[in-house]
mmCIF file of C-alpha atoms and ligand atoms in Angstrom:
data_model
loop_
_atom_site.group_PDB
_atom_site.id
_atom_site.type_symbol
_atom_site.label_atom_id
_atom_site.label_comp_id
_atom_site.label_asym_id
_atom_site.label_seq_id
_atom_site.Cartn_x
_atom_site.Cartn_y
_atom_site.Cartn_z
ATOM 1 C CA UNK A 1 0.000 0.000 0.000
ATOM 2 C CA UNK A 2 1.660 3.246 -1.141
ATOM 3 C CA UNK A 3 1.381 6.274 1.143
ATOM 4 C CA UNK A 4 0.219 9.257 -0.885
ATOM 5 C CA UNK A 5 -0.274 12.927 -0.110
ATOM 6 C CA UNK A 6 -1.337 14.203 3.286
ATOM 7 C CA UNK A 7 -5.075 14.881 3.212
ATOM 8 C CA UNK A 8 -5.474 16.284 6.701
ATOM 9 C CA UNK A 9 -3.605 17.056 9.887
ATOM 10 C CA UNK A 10 -5.534 17.093 13.131
ATOM 11 C CA UNK A 11 -4.492 17.540 16.738
ATOM 12 C CA UNK A 12 -3.448 13.949 17.321
ATOM 13 C CA UNK A 13 -3.343 12.373 13.859
ATOM 14 C CA UNK A 14 -2.448 12.877 10.225
ATOM 15 C CA UNK A 15 -4.391 11.261 7.395
ATOM 16 C CA UNK A 16 -2.750 10.254 4.100
ATOM 17 C CA UNK A 17 -4.187 9.148 0.770
ATOM 18 C CA UNK A 18 -3.158 5.794 -0.703
ATOM 19 C CA UNK A 19 -3.196 4.456 -4.270
ATOM 20 C CA UNK A 20 -6.685 3.073 -3.518
ATOM 21 C CA UNK A 21 -9.230 5.899 -3.256
ATOM 22 C CA UNK A 22 -11.300 3.875 -0.782
ATOM 23 C CA UNK A 23 -8.415 3.600 1.696
ATOM 24 C CA UNK A 24 -6.453 6.093 3.798
ATOM 25 C CA UNK A 25 -3.613 5.817 6.294
ATOM 26 C CA UNK A 26 -4.172 7.285 9.739
ATOM 27 C CA UNK A 27 -0.885 8.187 11.461
ATOM 28 C CA UNK A 28 -0.884 8.758 15.222
ATOM 29 C CA UNK A 29 1.223 11.621 16.631
ATOM 30 C CA UNK A 30 2.578 12.249 20.127
ATOM 31 C CA UNK A 31 1.055 15.747 20.233
ATOM 32 C CA UNK A 32 -1.566 16.294 22.907
ATOM 33 C CA UNK A 33 -4.026 19.132 23.248
ATOM 34 C CA UNK A 34 -6.754 19.856 25.752
ATOM 35 C CA UNK A 35 -9.393 22.482 26.390
ATOM 36 C CA UNK A 36 -9.845 23.050 22.656
ATOM 37 C CA UNK A 37 -6.166 23.705 21.957
ATOM 38 C CA UNK A 38 -5.605 26.051 24.897
ATOM 39 C CA UNK A 39 -3.244 23.494 26.473
ATOM 40 C CA UNK A 40 -0.620 21.868 24.260
ATOM 41 C CA UNK A 41 2.141 19.362 24.845
ATOM 42 C CA UNK A 42 3.486 15.991 23.851
ATOM 43 C CA UNK A 43 3.139 12.622 25.490
ATOM 44 C CA UNK A 44 6.124 10.385 24.687
ATOM 45 C CA UNK A 45 5.115 7.440 22.473
ATOM 46 C CA UNK A 46 1.421 8.304 22.725
ATOM 47 C CA UNK A 47 1.022 7.734 18.977
ATOM 48 C CA UNK A 48 2.379 4.203 19.225
ATOM 49 C CA UNK A 49 0.264 3.396 22.285
ATOM 50 C CA UNK A 50 -2.976 4.889 20.927
ATOM 51 C CA UNK A 51 -2.581 3.126 17.580
ATOM 52 C CA UNK A 52 -2.069 -0.221 19.317
ATOM 53 C CA UNK A 53 -5.023 0.319 21.674
ATOM 54 C CA UNK A 54 -7.345 1.543 18.913
ATOM 55 C CA UNK A 55 -6.489 -1.343 16.576
ATOM 56 C CA UNK A 56 -7.147 -3.871 19.345
ATOM 57 C CA UNK A 57 -10.474 -2.265 20.314
ATOM 58 C CA UNK A 58 -11.697 -1.901 16.722
ATOM 59 C CA UNK A 59 -10.790 -5.551 16.089
ATOM 60 C CA UNK A 60 -12.738 -6.599 19.193
ATOM 61 C CA UNK A 61 -15.738 -4.496 18.122
ATOM 62 C CA UNK A 62 -15.642 -5.924 14.559
ATOM 63 C CA UNK A 63 -15.626 -9.435 16.035
ATOM 64 C CA UNK A 64 -18.818 -8.442 17.844
ATOM 65 C CA UNK A 65 -20.652 -7.126 14.788
ATOM 66 C CA UNK A 66 -19.736 -3.414 14.888
ATOM 67 C CA UNK A 67 -18.497 -2.176 11.512
ATOM 68 C CA UNK A 68 -15.435 0.091 11.791
ATOM 69 C CA UNK A 69 -13.029 1.820 9.424
ATOM 70 C CA UNK A 70 -10.107 -0.412 10.454
ATOM 71 C CA UNK A 71 -8.579 -2.501 7.676
ATOM 72 C CA UNK A 72 -5.295 -3.400 9.373
ATOM 73 C CA UNK A 73 -2.495 -2.104 11.570
ATOM 74 C CA UNK A 74 0.307 -1.167 9.164
ATOM 75 C CA UNK A 75 3.097 -0.138 11.520
ATOM 76 C CA UNK A 76 3.671 1.185 15.028
ATOM 77 C CA UNK A 77 1.995 4.507 14.256
ATOM 78 C CA UNK A 78 -0.056 3.716 11.160
ATOM 79 C CA UNK A 79 -3.510 2.258 10.695
ATOM 80 C CA UNK A 80 -4.930 1.438 7.256
ATOM 81 C CA UNK A 81 -8.556 2.585 7.180
ATOM 82 C CA UNK A 82 -11.544 2.787 4.912
ATOM 83 C CA UNK A 83 -11.934 6.356 3.661
ATOM 84 C CA UNK A 84 -14.861 7.944 5.506
ATOM 85 C CA UNK A 85 -16.899 11.016 4.876
ATOM 86 C CA UNK A 86 -16.819 12.026 8.557
ATOM 87 C CA UNK A 87 -20.152 12.973 10.135
ATOM 88 C CA UNK A 88 -19.586 16.244 12.019
ATOM 89 C CA UNK A 89 -21.048 14.880 15.240
ATOM 90 C CA UNK A 90 -19.053 13.766 18.277
ATOM 91 C CA UNK A 91 -21.004 11.089 20.120
ATOM 92 C CA UNK A 92 -20.168 10.995 23.842
ATOM 93 C CA UNK A 93 -21.430 8.126 26.012
ATOM 94 C CA UNK A 94 -21.202 8.288 29.801
ATOM 95 C CA UNK A 95 -21.471 5.655 32.517
ATOM 96 C CA UNK A 96 -20.086 7.692 35.419
ATOM 97 C CA UNK A 97 -20.250 11.467 35.904
ATOM 98 C CA UNK A 98 -17.018 13.334 35.096
ATOM 99 C CA UNK A 99 -15.714 16.241 33.047
ATOM 100 C CA UNK A 100 -18.268 18.510 31.419
ATOM 101 C CA UNK A 101 -21.199 16.556 32.899
ATOM 102 C CA UNK A 102 -20.032 17.611 36.359
ATOM 103 C CA UNK A 103 -19.426 21.202 35.284
ATOM 104 C CA UNK A 104 -22.622 21.648 33.292
ATOM 105 C CA UNK A 105 -25.185 19.813 35.426
ATOM 106 C CA UNK A 106 -23.647 19.687 38.908
ATOM 107 C CA UNK A 107 -23.360 15.903 39.239
ATOM 108 C CA UNK A 108 -20.818 14.862 41.865
ATOM 109 C CA UNK A 109 -17.805 13.381 40.065
ATOM 110 C CA UNK A 110 -18.001 9.608 40.258
ATOM 111 C CA UNK A 111 -21.806 9.366 40.391
ATOM 112 C CA UNK A 112 -22.768 6.105 38.686
ATOM 113 C CA UNK A 113 -25.457 6.828 36.089
ATOM 114 C CA UNK A 114 -28.360 4.370 36.241
ATOM 115 C CA UNK A 115 -28.689 4.546 32.456
ATOM 116 C CA UNK A 116 -25.839 5.594 30.180
ATOM 117 C CA UNK A 117 -26.157 9.150 28.856
ATOM 118 C CA UNK A 118 -25.526 9.665 25.129
ATOM 119 C CA UNK A 119 -24.774 13.227 23.984
ATOM 120 C CA UNK A 120 -24.148 14.818 20.600
ATOM 121 C CA UNK A 121 -21.628 17.620 20.103
ATOM 122 C CA UNK A 122 -21.091 19.572 16.890
ATOM 123 C CA UNK A 123 -17.595 18.781 15.590
ATOM 124 C CA UNK A 124 -16.432 22.368 15.075
ATOM 125 C CA UNK A 125 -13.305 23.686 16.806
ATOM 126 C CA UNK A 126 -14.121 27.325 16.030
ATOM 127 C CA UNK A 127 -17.400 27.003 17.893
ATOM 128 C CA UNK A 128 -15.775 24.946 20.684
ATOM 129 C CA UNK A 129 -17.749 21.755 19.857
ATOM 130 C CA UNK A 130 -21.107 22.864 21.298
ATOM 131 C CA UNK A 131 -23.515 20.346 22.835
ATOM 132 C CA UNK A 132 -26.524 19.904 20.556
ATOM 133 C CA UNK A 133 -29.709 17.895 20.229
ATOM 134 C CA UNK A 134 -31.088 16.103 17.182
ATOM 135 C CA UNK A 135 -33.015 19.176 15.949
ATOM 136 C CA UNK A 136 -29.847 21.281 15.962
ATOM 137 C CA UNK A 137 -27.914 18.604 14.063
ATOM 138 C CA UNK A 138 -30.648 18.229 11.441
ATOM 139 C CA UNK A 139 -31.081 22.010 11.089
ATOM 140 C CA UNK A 140 -27.320 22.342 10.612
ATOM 141 C CA UNK A 141 -27.461 19.644 7.935
ATOM 142 C CA UNK A 142 -24.785 17.482 9.566
ATOM 143 C CA UNK A 143 -26.955 14.342 9.829
ATOM 144 C CA UNK A 144 -30.524 13.112 9.368
ATOM 145 C CA UNK A 145 -32.822 11.997 12.219
ATOM 146 C CA UNK A 146 -32.389 8.403 11.016
ATOM 147 C CA UNK A 147 -28.598 8.688 11.086
ATOM 148 C CA UNK A 148 -28.646 10.228 14.585
ATOM 149 C CA UNK A 149 -30.859 7.407 15.870
ATOM 150 C CA UNK A 150 -28.404 4.943 14.372
ATOM 151 C CA UNK A 151 -25.415 6.754 15.964
ATOM 152 C CA UNK A 152 -27.111 6.605 19.352
ATOM 153 C CA UNK A 153 -27.975 2.920 19.145
ATOM 154 C CA UNK A 154 -24.504 2.097 17.773
ATOM 155 C CA UNK A 155 -22.902 4.038 20.670
ATOM 156 C CA UNK A 156 -25.055 2.135 23.178
ATOM 157 C CA UNK A 157 -24.086 -1.221 21.673
ATOM 158 C CA UNK A 158 -20.401 -0.238 21.648
ATOM 159 C CA UNK A 159 -20.702 0.884 25.275
ATOM 160 C CA UNK A 160 -21.950 -2.553 26.353
ATOM 161 C CA UNK A 161 -18.996 -4.243 24.620
ATOM 162 C CA UNK A 162 -16.357 -1.775 25.811
ATOM 163 C CA UNK A 163 -17.636 -1.700 29.405
ATOM 164 C CA UNK A 164 -17.285 -5.472 29.666
ATOM 165 C CA UNK A 165 -13.919 -5.470 27.900
ATOM 166 C CA UNK A 166 -12.512 -2.908 30.347
ATOM 167 C CA UNK A 167 -14.121 -4.474 33.410
ATOM 168 C CA UNK A 168 -12.345 -7.724 32.471
ATOM 169 C CA UNK A 169 -9.116 -5.709 32.589
ATOM 170 C CA UNK A 170 -9.877 -4.060 35.928
ATOM 171 C CA UNK A 171 -10.842 -0.659 34.540
ATOM 172 C CA UNK A 172 -14.021 1.396 34.753
ATOM 173 C CA UNK A 173 -15.105 2.945 31.452
ATOM 174 C CA UNK A 174 -16.270 6.354 32.696
ATOM 175 C CA UNK A 175 -17.067 8.003 29.355
ATOM 176 C CA UNK A 176 -15.857 8.067 25.761
ATOM 177 C CA UNK A 177 -16.216 9.925 22.479
ATOM 178 C CA UNK A 178 -16.898 8.282 19.119
ATOM 179 C CA UNK A 179 -16.912 9.564 15.570
ATOM 180 C CA UNK A 180 -18.645 7.915 12.650
ATOM 181 C CA UNK A 181 -18.481 8.362 8.891
ATOM 182 C CA UNK A 182 -20.204 7.353 5.695
ATOM 183 C CA UNK A 183 -18.548 4.835 3.377
ATOM 184 C CA UNK A 184 -20.263 3.377 0.290
ATOM 185 C CA UNK A 185 -23.735 3.863 1.755
ATOM 186 C CA UNK A 186 -22.827 2.458 5.160
ATOM 187 C CA UNK A 187 -22.098 4.171 8.475
ATOM 188 C CA UNK A 188 -18.828 2.969 10.023
ATOM 189 C CA UNK A 189 -17.136 3.758 13.329
ATOM 190 C CA UNK A 190 -14.058 5.886 12.647
ATOM 191 C CA UNK A 191 -11.350 7.916 14.382
ATOM 192 C CA UNK A 192 -9.785 6.227 17.438
ATOM 193 C CA UNK A 193 -10.655 4.796 20.844
ATOM 194 C CA UNK A 194 -7.831 5.511 23.262
ATOM 195 C CA UNK A 195 -6.948 7.218 26.550
ATOM 196 C CA UNK A 196 -7.164 10.492 24.560
ATOM 197 C CA UNK A 197 -10.854 9.941 23.852
ATOM 198 C CA UNK A 198 -12.033 7.946 26.865
ATOM 199 C CA UNK A 199 -11.899 8.215 30.628
ATOM 200 C CA UNK A 200 -10.695 5.086 32.421
ATOM 201 C CA UNK A 201 -10.448 4.669 36.185
ATOM 202 C CA UNK A 202 -8.727 1.773 37.877
ATOM 203 C CA UNK A 203 -11.444 -0.598 39.137
ATOM 204 C CA UNK A 204 -10.012 -0.797 42.629
ATOM 205 C CA UNK A 205 -8.303 2.528 43.307
ATOM 206 C CA UNK A 206 -10.294 4.815 40.968
ATOM 207 C CA UNK A 207 -6.972 6.206 39.811
ATOM 208 C CA UNK A 208 -7.326 8.154 36.555
ATOM 209 C CA UNK A 209 -5.651 6.371 33.611
ATOM 210 C CA UNK A 210 -6.395 8.761 30.731
ATOM 211 C CA UNK A 211 -5.905 12.242 29.298
ATOM 212 C CA UNK A 212 -7.218 13.850 32.494
ATOM 213 C CA UNK A 213 -3.679 13.267 33.836
ATOM 214 C CA UNK A 214 -2.435 15.614 31.081
ATOM 215 C CA UNK A 215 -5.392 18.041 31.281
ATOM 216 C CA UNK A 216 -4.961 18.604 34.999
ATOM 217 C CA UNK A 217 -1.171 18.072 35.354
ATOM 218 C CA UNK A 218 -1.622 15.026 37.562
ATOM 219 C CA UNK A 219 1.756 13.549 36.504
ATOM 220 C CA UNK A 220 2.451 10.001 35.364
ATOM 221 C CA UNK A 221 0.810 10.551 31.977
ATOM 222 C CA UNK A 222 3.067 8.199 29.994
ATOM 223 C CA UNK A 223 2.841 5.523 32.679
ATOM 224 C CA UNK A 224 -0.946 5.676 32.679
ATOM 225 C CA UNK A 225 -1.134 5.345 28.885
ATOM 226 C CA UNK A 226 1.278 2.417 28.828
ATOM 227 C CA UNK A 227 -0.585 0.720 31.673
ATOM 228 C CA UNK A 228 -3.819 0.984 29.656
ATOM 229 C CA UNK A 229 -1.951 -0.479 26.676
ATOM 230 C CA UNK A 230 -0.595 -3.317 28.814
ATOM 231 C CA UNK A 231 -4.070 -4.223 30.058
ATOM 232 C CA UNK A 232 -5.841 -3.792 26.701
ATOM 233 C CA UNK A 233 -3.293 -5.926 24.841
ATOM 234 C CA UNK A 234 -3.238 -8.481 27.685
ATOM 235 C CA UNK A 235 0.539 -8.073 28.060
ATOM 236 C CA UNK A 236 2.257 -9.210 31.201
HETATM 237 N N1 LIG B 301 -13.739 13.939 24.357
HETATM 238 C C1 LIG B 301 -12.923 13.836 23.249
HETATM 239 N N2 LIG B 301 -12.798 14.922 22.412
HETATM 240 C C2 LIG B 301 -13.448 16.094 22.629
HETATM 241 C C3 LIG B 301 -14.279 16.194 23.762
HETATM 242 C C4 LIG B 301 -14.407 15.104 24.608
HETATM 243 O O1 LIG B 301 -12.333 12.790 23.002
HETATM 244 O O2 LIG B 301 -13.296 17.019 21.805
HETATM 245 C C5 LIG B 301 -13.882 12.790 25.267
HETATM 246 C C6 LIG B 301 -13.203 13.022 26.612
HETATM 247 O O3 LIG B 301 -11.883 12.528 26.602
HETATM 248 C C7 LIG B 301 -14.078 12.245 27.552
HETATM 249 C C8 LIG B 301 -15.478 12.309 26.930
HETATM 250 O O4 LIG B 301 -15.260 12.617 25.556
HETATM 251 O O5 LIG B 301 -13.678 10.894 27.609
HETATM 252 C C9 LIG B 301 -16.370 13.335 27.566
HETATM 253 O O6 LIG B 301 -15.721 14.584 27.592
HETATM 254 P P1 LIG B 301 -16.384 15.829 28.337
HETATM 255 O O7 LIG B 301 -17.639 16.214 27.647
HETATM 256 O O8 LIG B 301 -16.465 15.539 29.781
HETATM 257 O O9 LIG B 301 -15.416 17.023 28.029
HETATM 258 P P2 LIG B 301 -13.992 17.444 28.560
HETATM 259 O O10 LIG B 301 -13.926 17.155 30.013
HETATM 260 O O11 LIG B 301 -13.048 16.666 27.726
HETATM 261 O O12 LIG B 301 -13.973 18.913 28.256
#
C-alpha cells in the first residue's frame, strides 16, 4: 500500500491518501491538546500506544458485529482505514459522571449513572464543539434523524462491549467519544478509541488512567497510557 499525499492534519493524527481511493492511512502523533487547543504538549510514544489500543479495540468491536473503518495495523503509528466522509457529530457516552457533565449539570464526580447518557456535540473547533440535540444537528445539515438514531444505538451497543472489555481488565469505562463516517452507503465507526478519547479509572483505586492526567497536570501521563496499553493488549 503506497502512502500518498497528506489529506489532513488534526491535533493527534495525520491522514494520508493511498493508491486506492477507498483507503487512507491514519498516522498517530505524540502531540496532545486539551481544552480546545488552549493546552498543548506531547506525550512520549502516545502515537504508538494509541494506535495499538485503537487497533485492538476496533478488532474486538468488529468481532462483535460493529463495523469500523479499520482494515489493518500497518506499523507502530499507522492504521490502514476505509476512507470515511466524517459525520460532524461527536457522540459521547457516559457511565459515570465526570468532566463537562459535572461542570454543566452539577453531578458529583463519580456518580454512577443508572442509564448511560448519550450526547451529541457539533464537531467544530471554532465554535468549541457545542452540545446539541437532534433538531440542531438536522437544522445544521450534519446528519438526518435516522442517522442520529443509528449513531445513538450504535454508541449504546459499543458501550456494552467496551464496558465489559474494560471491566475484564480491571478498569471502569467512565465516558468516551466516538466519531462515525459514511462509506459506500454504510455508516462505520471511525477515528480512534484511546486514553485520549475515553476516561478510564482503575477498578479498585479509581486512579485516573487517561488524558485527564495531562489536562490537569496530575503527573504520570506516559505511565498511565502504557498501563492501559498493557491491560488492553493483555501483556504481562
Ligand atoms: N472527548 C474527546 N474529544 C473532545 C471532547 C471530549 O475525546 O473534543 C472525550 C473526553 O476525553 C471524555 C469524553 O469525551 O472521555 C467526555 O468529555 P467531556 O464532555 O467531559 O469534556 P472534557 O472534560 O473533555 O472537556
